[in-house]
Coordinates of C-alpha atoms and ligand atoms in Angstrom, one line a residue:
M270 CA 74.5 100.1 93.6
I271 CA 78.1 98.8 94.0
T272 CA 79.3 97.0 97.1
L273 CA 82.9 96.0 97.6
Y274 CA 83.5 93.4 100.3
G275 CA 87.0 93.1 101.8
C276 CA 89.3 94.9 104.1
L277 CA 92.1 96.8 102.5
R278 CA 94.8 94.5 103.9
S279 CA 93.8 92.2 101.1
R280 CA 93.5 92.2 97.3
A281 CA 90.4 94.5 97.8
S282 CA 93.0 97.3 97.5
R283 CA 92.9 96.9 93.7
P284 CA 89.2 97.6 93.0
W285 CA 89.1 100.1 95.9
W286 CA 91.9 102.1 94.2
L287 CA 90.1 101.9 90.8
L288 CA 86.8 103.0 92.2
T289 CA 88.5 106.0 94.0
E290 CA 90.4 107.0 90.8
A291 CA 87.1 106.9 88.9
G292 CA 85.2 108.8 91.6
V293 CA 82.4 106.2 91.7
D294 CA 80.1 105.9 94.7
F295 CA 80.3 102.5 96.4
T296 CA 79.6 100.8 99.7
H297 CA 82.6 99.3 101.4
E298 CA 82.1 96.3 103.6
P299 CA 85.5 95.7 105.3
V300 CA 85.1 91.9 105.6
I301 CA 88.3 90.5 107.3
Q302 CA 90.1 87.2 106.6
A303 CA 88.8 84.5 109.0
Y304 CA 92.3 83.2 109.6
R305 CA 93.2 86.5 111.2
L306 CA 90.6 86.0 113.9
P307 CA 91.0 83.8 117.0
D308 CA 87.4 82.7 116.8
P309 CA 85.7 83.7 113.5
A310 CA 82.5 81.9 114.4
S311 CA 81.9 83.7 117.8
A312 CA 79.1 86.2 118.1
Q313 CA 81.6 89.0 118.8
A314 CA 83.7 88.3 115.7
P315 CA 83.6 91.0 113.0
F316 CA 82.1 90.2 109.5
N317 CA 84.7 87.8 108.1
T318 CA 85.3 85.4 105.2
A319 CA 83.7 82.5 107.1
S320 CA 80.6 84.4 108.1
P321 CA 77.5 82.7 106.6
A322 CA 76.3 86.0 105.2
F323 CA 79.6 86.5 103.3
L324 CA 79.7 82.9 102.1
K325 CA 76.3 83.6 100.4
V326 CA 78.1 86.4 98.4
N327 CA 81.3 84.5 97.7
P328 CA 81.1 80.7 98.3
L329 CA 85.0 80.7 97.9
G330 CA 85.2 82.4 101.3
Q331 CA 87.8 84.9 100.0
I332 CA 88.0 88.6 99.7
P333 CA 87.4 90.7 97.7
A334 CA 84.0 90.2 96.3
L335 CA 82.2 92.8 94.2
V336 CA 78.4 93.2 93.7
D337 CA 77.2 95.6 91.0
G338 CA 73.5 95.3 90.7
G339 CA 73.0 91.7 89.5
L340 CA 76.7 91.0 88.8
V341 CA 78.9 89.3 91.3
L342 CA 82.6 89.1 90.7
T343 CA 85.1 87.2 93.0
E344 CA 88.4 87.8 91.2
S345 CA 90.2 91.1 92.1
L346 CA 91.9 91.7 88.8
A347 CA 88.7 90.9 86.9
M348 CA 86.9 93.4 89.1
T349 CA 89.5 96.1 88.5
L350 CA 89.4 95.6 84.7
Y351 CA 85.6 95.4 84.7
L352 CA 85.1 98.6 86.8
G353 CA 87.6 100.5 84.6
R354 CA 85.8 99.6 81.5
R355 CA 82.3 100.1 82.9
Y356 CA 82.9 103.3 84.9
G357 CA 86.4 104.5 84.5
G358 CA 86.3 106.5 81.2
D359 CA 90.0 106.8 80.1
L360 CA 91.1 104.5 83.0
G361 CA 89.7 101.7 80.9
P362 CA 90.6 100.7 77.3
R363 CA 89.6 103.0 74.4
D364 CA 89.5 100.1 71.9
L365 CA 90.1 96.4 71.6
S366 CA 93.8 96.8 71.1
E367 CA 94.1 98.6 74.4
E368 CA 91.9 96.0 76.0
G369 CA 94.2 93.3 74.8
E370 CA 97.2 95.1 76.2
A371 CA 95.5 95.7 79.6
L372 CA 94.6 92.0 79.8
Q373 CA 98.2 91.1 78.9
W374 CA 99.6 93.1 81.8
A375 CA 96.9 92.0 84.2
F376 CA 97.5 88.3 83.3
L377 CA 101.3 88.8 83.7
A378 CA 100.6 90.4 87.1
G379 CA 98.4 87.5 88.2
T380 CA 100.5 84.6 86.7
G381 CA 104.1 85.9 86.7
V382 CA 104.4 88.5 89.4
E383 CA 101.9 88.0 92.3
A384 CA 103.1 84.6 93.6
P385 CA 106.8 85.3 93.9
A386 CA 106.1 88.8 95.2
L387 CA 103.7 87.5 97.9
D388 CA 106.3 84.9 98.8
L389 CA 108.8 87.7 99.5
L390 CA 106.3 89.6 101.6
F391 CA 105.3 86.5 103.7
T392 CA 108.9 85.5 104.2
H393 CA 109.6 88.9 105.7
M394 CA 106.3 89.0 107.7
R395 CA 107.0 85.6 109.2
G396 CA 110.4 86.7 110.4
E397 CA 112.1 84.1 108.2
A398 CA 114.2 86.5 106.0
T399 CA 117.4 85.8 108.0
T400 CA 117.1 82.0 108.2
D401 CA 118.8 79.8 105.6
A402 CA 115.5 78.4 104.3
G403 CA 114.1 82.0 104.1
K404 CA 117.1 83.3 102.2
A405 CA 116.8 80.4 99.7
R406 CA 113.1 81.1 99.2
M407 CA 113.8 84.8 98.7
A408 CA 116.6 84.1 96.2
A409 CA 114.2 81.8 94.2
S410 CA 111.4 84.3 94.3
T411 CA 113.7 87.2 93.2
E412 CA 114.9 85.0 90.3
A413 CA 111.3 84.2 89.4
L414 CA 110.5 87.9 89.2
A415 CA 113.5 88.8 87.1
R416 CA 112.1 87.7 83.7
P417 CA 108.7 89.4 84.0
L418 CA 110.4 92.5 85.5
A419 CA 112.9 92.6 82.7
R420 CA 110.0 92.5 80.2
I421 CA 108.1 95.3 82.1
D422 CA 111.3 97.4 82.4
A423 CA 112.0 97.2 78.7
H424 CA 108.4 98.2 77.9
L425 CA 108.6 101.2 80.3
T426 CA 111.7 102.4 78.6
G427 CA 110.1 105.1 76.5
H428 CA 106.6 104.6 78.0
E429 CA 105.4 106.5 81.0
W430 CA 102.5 104.1 81.6
L431 CA 101.7 100.5 80.5
V432 CA 98.9 101.2 78.0
G433 CA 97.8 104.1 75.8
G434 CA 100.3 106.7 77.2
R435 CA 98.1 107.4 80.2
F436 CA 97.4 105.8 83.7
T437 CA 94.9 103.0 83.3
T438 CA 93.6 99.9 85.0
A439 CA 96.6 97.9 83.7
D440 CA 98.9 100.1 85.9
I441 CA 96.7 99.4 89.0
A442 CA 96.6 95.6 88.3
L443 CA 100.4 95.3 87.9
A444 CA 101.5 97.9 90.5
E445 CA 99.3 96.3 93.2
C446 CA 100.7 92.8 92.5
L447 CA 104.3 94.1 92.6
R448 CA 103.7 96.1 95.8
Y449 CA 104.2 92.9 97.8
A450 CA 107.8 92.7 96.6
Q451 CA 108.7 96.3 97.5
G452 CA 109.9 95.5 101.0
H453 CA 112.6 93.3 99.4
A454 CA 114.9 95.8 97.7
P455 CA 117.1 93.3 95.8
A456 CA 114.1 92.1 93.7
L457 CA 113.5 95.6 92.2
A458 CA 117.1 96.9 92.3
P459 CA 118.1 96.1 88.7
F460 CA 114.9 97.6 87.2
D461 CA 115.1 101.4 87.3
M462 CA 112.2 102.0 85.0
V463 CA 109.9 99.7 87.0
R464 CA 110.9 101.5 90.3
D465 CA 110.2 104.9 88.7
W466 CA 106.9 103.8 87.4
M467 CA 105.9 102.3 90.8
A468 CA 106.7 105.7 92.3
R469 CA 104.5 107.4 89.7
C470 CA 101.6 105.0 90.4
Q471 CA 102.0 105.3 94.2
A472 CA 102.1 109.1 94.0
R473 CA 98.5 109.2 92.8
P474 CA 96.1 110.7 95.3
A475 CA 93.7 107.7 95.0
F476 CA 96.6 105.2 95.9
Q477 CA 97.5 107.4 98.9
A478 CA 93.9 107.5 100.0
M479 CA 93.7 103.7 99.8
M480 CA 96.9 103.3 101.9
R481 CA 95.6 105.8 104.5
A482 CA 92.3 103.9 104.7
R483 CA 94.3 100.6 104.9
E484 CA 96.5 101.9 107.7
A485 CA 93.4 103.1 109.6
E486 CA 92.0 99.5 109.6
P487 CA 92.6 97.2 112.6
V488 CA 95.8 95.2 112.1
Ligands
GSH255 N1 92.3 85.2 93.2 C1 91.6 85.8 94.2 C2 92.4 85.5 95.5 C3 91.7 86.0 96.7 C4 92.4 85.8 98.0 O1 93.3 84.9 98.1 N2 92.0 86.5 99.0 C5 92.7 86.4 100.3 C6 93.0 87.8 100.9 S1 94.0 88.8 99.9 C7 91.7 85.7 101.3 O2 90.5 86.0 101.2 N3 92.2 84.8 102.1 C8 91.4 84.1 103.0 C9 91.3 82.6 102.7 O3 91.7 82.2 101.7 O4 90.7 81.9 103.6 C10 91.5 87.3 93.9 O5 92.5 87.9 93.4 O6 90.5 87.9 94.1

């Protein structure tokens, strides 16, 4: 039995998308971030990252967490790659070379893309995009994204998907990290191949189902 903990306004979107692509049955516990609640310890508070029951699952106090039988994973990109390989058929790697490529794109997503992309998102969300400090942060984050995006753009020239000529876990890992930057058009503007690939990823029914479920969650 698979249980995925974490509301979809979080990195839980990644394994949720993969599980839906793969058509795997799972239980979803939409644990919310404690910092989003006025009083996470109150008896009325929903299941959250500071709830004692959740801390028993993930002592980090972060979402997502994944339980699959006796296995507990607490890193979203590891969950996505694991689930793809374990249950995803062709969504996962067919051989070690493909696995190496999937790991490469997922690590680039986690180490080169996610932090500047999140910085762009949070600068917009905090209403700082028009302040001088906000503009300077966004310029720095856009510049930080330029090298990884140039690398990805070059790879996608002549490749429809990242690995193996088909949609795989690598596409979910990278597309979900890059989604945070999509609200800041200048970051993606020079990279036509990346924008076209993002559109292909996000046209998939499982992505759209994830976004509908995400929108249906309390803000
Ligand atoms: N590296 C972790 C990061 C998890 C993470 O930062 N989760 C955020 C939500 S997306 C969270 O739970 N924040 C609450 C907190 O840190 O207190 C992963 O990718 O799974």
